[in-house]
């Protein structure tokens, strides 16, 4: 009986120590994809999932990867080398940045406390949060910003964004 209990505890400890790399993000990888992975390799890496290629066989514009009905992420090619991945748009909140736990479910406060924000630049519908010396880019909905800055295009100060502001998008740029 003791052996069975010991084995059960051991299995639980071992299981909790392992990470789910399928949803792990680093500066050089996302899930099964590395920074050096070619767009032509995506269908092989995600053979069990649905891969939707937009564009022609000579010119890929975007690749969407689905797991069941859930969109995991979208890939776009590099501008100067269309065979390589330029940007990855994270669509599934299960993806987390290794070591920080930041995901699509995170708030502005979590990003601010775990990463060094370089600048916040508004666009037509969102505001882009650039992280210093990092390929990560986050976006928040401009509708969540105070009225005084919601419609402008001047850079936004960190103090102008409320801590509870949710993320709208999350990108990795390998351009």
Short mmCIF file of C-alpha atoms in Angstrom, two decimals:
data_model
loop_
_atom_site.label_atom_id
_atom_site.label_comp_id
_atom_site.label_asym_id
_atom_site.label_seq_id
_atom_site.Cartn_x
_atom_site.Cartn_y
_atom_site.Cartn_z
CA UNK A 1 0.00 0.00 0.00
CA UNK A 2 2.84 2.38 0.88
CA UNK A 3 4.49 1.70 -2.49
CA UNK A 4 1.28 2.62 -4.32
CA UNK A 5 0.93 5.88 -2.38
CA UNK A 6 4.61 6.70 -2.93
CA UNK A 7 4.30 6.05 -6.68
CA UNK A 8 1.19 8.21 -6.84
CA UNK A 9 2.91 11.10 -5.09
CA UNK A 10 6.03 10.68 -7.25
CA UNK A 11 3.99 10.76 -10.47
CA UNK A 12 2.17 13.90 -9.31
CA UNK A 13 5.45 15.67 -8.52
CA UNK A 14 7.00 14.66 -11.84
CA UNK A 15 3.89 15.71 -13.73
CA UNK A 16 3.76 19.11 -12.08
CA UNK A 17 7.44 19.78 -12.86
CA UNK A 18 7.07 19.25 -16.59
CA UNK A 19 5.97 22.17 -18.74
CA UNK A 20 3.58 22.11 -21.64
CA UNK A 21 5.90 23.29 -24.42
CA UNK A 22 2.99 23.21 -26.87
CA UNK A 23 1.83 26.53 -25.40
CA UNK A 24 5.18 27.96 -24.28
CA UNK A 25 6.55 31.17 -25.77
CA UNK A 26 10.14 32.40 -25.68
CA UNK A 27 11.83 35.17 -27.65
CA UNK A 28 12.89 32.57 -30.22
CA UNK A 29 9.99 30.12 -30.24
CA UNK A 30 6.27 29.62 -29.91
CA UNK A 31 5.00 26.13 -29.25
CA UNK A 32 6.50 23.81 -31.86
CA UNK A 33 7.81 26.68 -33.99
CA UNK A 34 11.30 28.15 -33.74
CA UNK A 35 12.42 31.49 -35.11
CA UNK A 36 14.26 29.58 -37.87
CA UNK A 37 11.23 27.47 -38.90
CA UNK A 38 10.20 28.04 -42.51
CA UNK A 39 6.58 28.70 -43.45
CA UNK A 40 6.66 25.58 -45.63
CA UNK A 41 7.29 23.45 -42.50
CA UNK A 42 4.15 24.56 -40.59
CA UNK A 43 1.81 21.98 -42.15
CA UNK A 44 4.18 19.18 -41.11
CA UNK A 45 4.68 20.50 -37.56
CA UNK A 46 0.93 20.89 -37.06
CA UNK A 47 -0.21 17.86 -39.07
CA UNK A 48 -2.78 16.92 -36.38
CA UNK A 49 -4.31 20.40 -36.52
CA UNK A 50 -5.92 22.48 -39.25
CA UNK A 51 -3.54 24.71 -41.19
CA UNK A 52 -5.10 27.32 -43.49
CA UNK A 53 -2.73 28.94 -45.98
CA UNK A 54 -3.81 32.27 -47.46
CA UNK A 55 -2.10 33.30 -50.69
CA UNK A 56 -0.65 31.38 -53.60
CA UNK A 57 1.90 28.56 -53.64
CA UNK A 58 4.56 31.13 -54.59
CA UNK A 59 3.46 33.87 -52.21
CA UNK A 60 2.08 33.07 -48.76
CA UNK A 61 0.31 36.04 -47.16
CA UNK A 62 -0.77 34.42 -43.90
CA UNK A 63 -1.08 31.01 -42.27
CA UNK A 64 -3.74 30.31 -39.61
CA UNK A 65 -3.31 27.28 -37.33
CA UNK A 66 -6.42 25.85 -35.66
CA UNK A 67 -6.77 23.18 -32.99
CA UNK A 68 -10.32 22.00 -33.46
CA UNK A 69 -12.38 25.17 -33.84
CA UNK A 70 -9.90 27.26 -31.82
CA UNK A 71 -7.53 29.56 -33.71
CA UNK A 72 -4.12 29.10 -32.06
CA UNK A 73 -2.12 31.69 -33.97
CA UNK A 74 -1.56 33.39 -37.33
CA UNK A 75 1.80 33.61 -39.08
CA UNK A 76 2.93 36.21 -41.61
CA UNK A 77 6.11 36.07 -43.69
CA UNK A 78 9.13 38.33 -43.33
CA UNK A 79 9.14 41.27 -45.70
CA UNK A 80 12.65 40.63 -47.06
CA UNK A 81 12.46 36.81 -47.01
CA UNK A 82 8.91 35.49 -47.61
CA UNK A 83 9.95 31.90 -46.76
CA UNK A 84 10.66 32.80 -43.13
CA UNK A 85 8.24 33.76 -40.34
CA UNK A 86 8.10 37.50 -39.74
CA UNK A 87 5.30 37.89 -37.21
CA UNK A 88 3.14 35.60 -35.11
CA UNK A 89 -0.21 36.82 -33.80
CA UNK A 90 -1.20 34.84 -30.71
CA UNK A 91 -4.92 34.03 -30.68
CA UNK A 92 -5.20 31.41 -27.92
CA UNK A 93 -4.92 32.46 -24.25
CA UNK A 94 -3.24 29.16 -23.34
CA UNK A 95 0.03 30.45 -24.82
CA UNK A 96 2.25 31.99 -22.12
CA UNK A 97 5.62 33.68 -22.17
CA UNK A 98 8.02 31.40 -20.31
CA UNK A 99 9.11 32.80 -16.98
CA UNK A 100 6.56 35.62 -16.83
CA UNK A 101 3.24 33.83 -17.32
CA UNK A 102 2.04 36.65 -19.57
CA UNK A 103 -0.69 35.60 -21.99
CA UNK A 104 -3.68 37.07 -23.82
CA UNK A 105 -5.51 36.88 -20.49
CA UNK A 106 -3.01 39.24 -18.84
CA UNK A 107 -3.64 42.87 -17.94
CA UNK A 108 -1.59 46.00 -18.54
CA UNK A 109 -0.45 45.85 -14.91
CA UNK A 110 0.96 42.35 -15.35
CA UNK A 111 2.91 43.41 -18.43
CA UNK A 112 4.17 46.56 -16.72
CA UNK A 113 5.31 44.64 -13.63
CA UNK A 114 7.15 41.90 -15.55
CA UNK A 115 8.53 43.68 -18.63
CA UNK A 116 10.10 47.02 -19.44
CA UNK A 117 7.72 49.01 -21.63
CA UNK A 118 9.60 51.07 -24.21
CA UNK A 119 6.68 53.06 -25.64
CA UNK A 120 2.96 53.02 -26.30
CA UNK A 121 1.90 54.18 -29.76
CA UNK A 122 -1.76 54.67 -30.73
CA UNK A 123 -3.20 53.45 -34.04
CA UNK A 124 -6.72 53.91 -35.41
CA UNK A 125 -8.40 51.26 -33.24
CA UNK A 126 -5.76 50.20 -30.70
CA UNK A 127 -2.60 51.22 -28.90
CA UNK A 128 0.58 49.19 -29.42
CA UNK A 129 2.77 48.46 -26.40
CA UNK A 130 6.40 47.98 -27.40
CA UNK A 131 8.66 46.09 -25.00
CA UNK A 132 12.28 47.22 -24.69
CA UNK A 133 14.80 44.87 -26.37
CA UNK A 134 12.13 42.26 -27.00
CA UNK A 135 10.23 40.82 -30.00
CA UNK A 136 6.94 40.98 -28.06
CA UNK A 137 4.28 43.54 -28.94
CA UNK A 138 0.96 43.89 -27.16
CA UNK A 139 -2.11 45.84 -28.20
CA UNK A 140 -4.95 47.26 -26.15
CA UNK A 141 -8.28 48.52 -27.44
CA UNK A 142 -8.39 52.32 -27.71
CA UNK A 143 -11.98 52.19 -26.47
CA UNK A 144 -10.61 51.24 -23.03
CA UNK A 145 -8.48 54.39 -22.80
CA UNK A 146 -9.57 57.64 -21.10
CA UNK A 147 -11.54 60.08 -23.28
CA UNK A 148 -8.68 62.60 -23.19
CA UNK A 149 -6.39 60.28 -25.22
CA UNK A 150 -8.81 57.88 -26.90
CA UNK A 151 -8.98 59.77 -30.20
CA UNK A 152 -5.44 61.14 -30.43
CA UNK A 153 -2.31 59.86 -32.10
CA UNK A 154 0.29 61.24 -29.71
CA UNK A 155 2.41 58.70 -27.80
CA UNK A 156 0.67 57.46 -24.65
CA UNK A 157 2.27 57.52 -21.22
CA UNK A 158 2.13 54.36 -19.05
CA UNK A 159 0.33 56.33 -16.35
CA UNK A 160 -2.53 57.05 -18.77
CA UNK A 161 -3.44 53.36 -19.07
CA UNK A 162 -5.39 51.76 -16.22
CA UNK A 163 -3.80 48.71 -14.60
CA UNK A 164 -6.82 46.50 -15.30
CA UNK A 165 -6.82 47.16 -19.06
CA UNK A 166 -7.08 43.85 -20.92
CA UNK A 167 -5.03 42.88 -23.95
CA UNK A 168 -6.60 42.90 -27.39
CA UNK A 169 -3.73 41.33 -29.35
CA UNK A 170 -0.33 39.81 -28.69
CA UNK A 171 2.39 39.58 -31.36
CA UNK A 172 5.91 38.26 -31.71
CA UNK A 173 7.98 39.98 -34.40
CA UNK A 174 10.97 38.21 -35.88
CA UNK A 175 11.45 40.83 -38.62
#
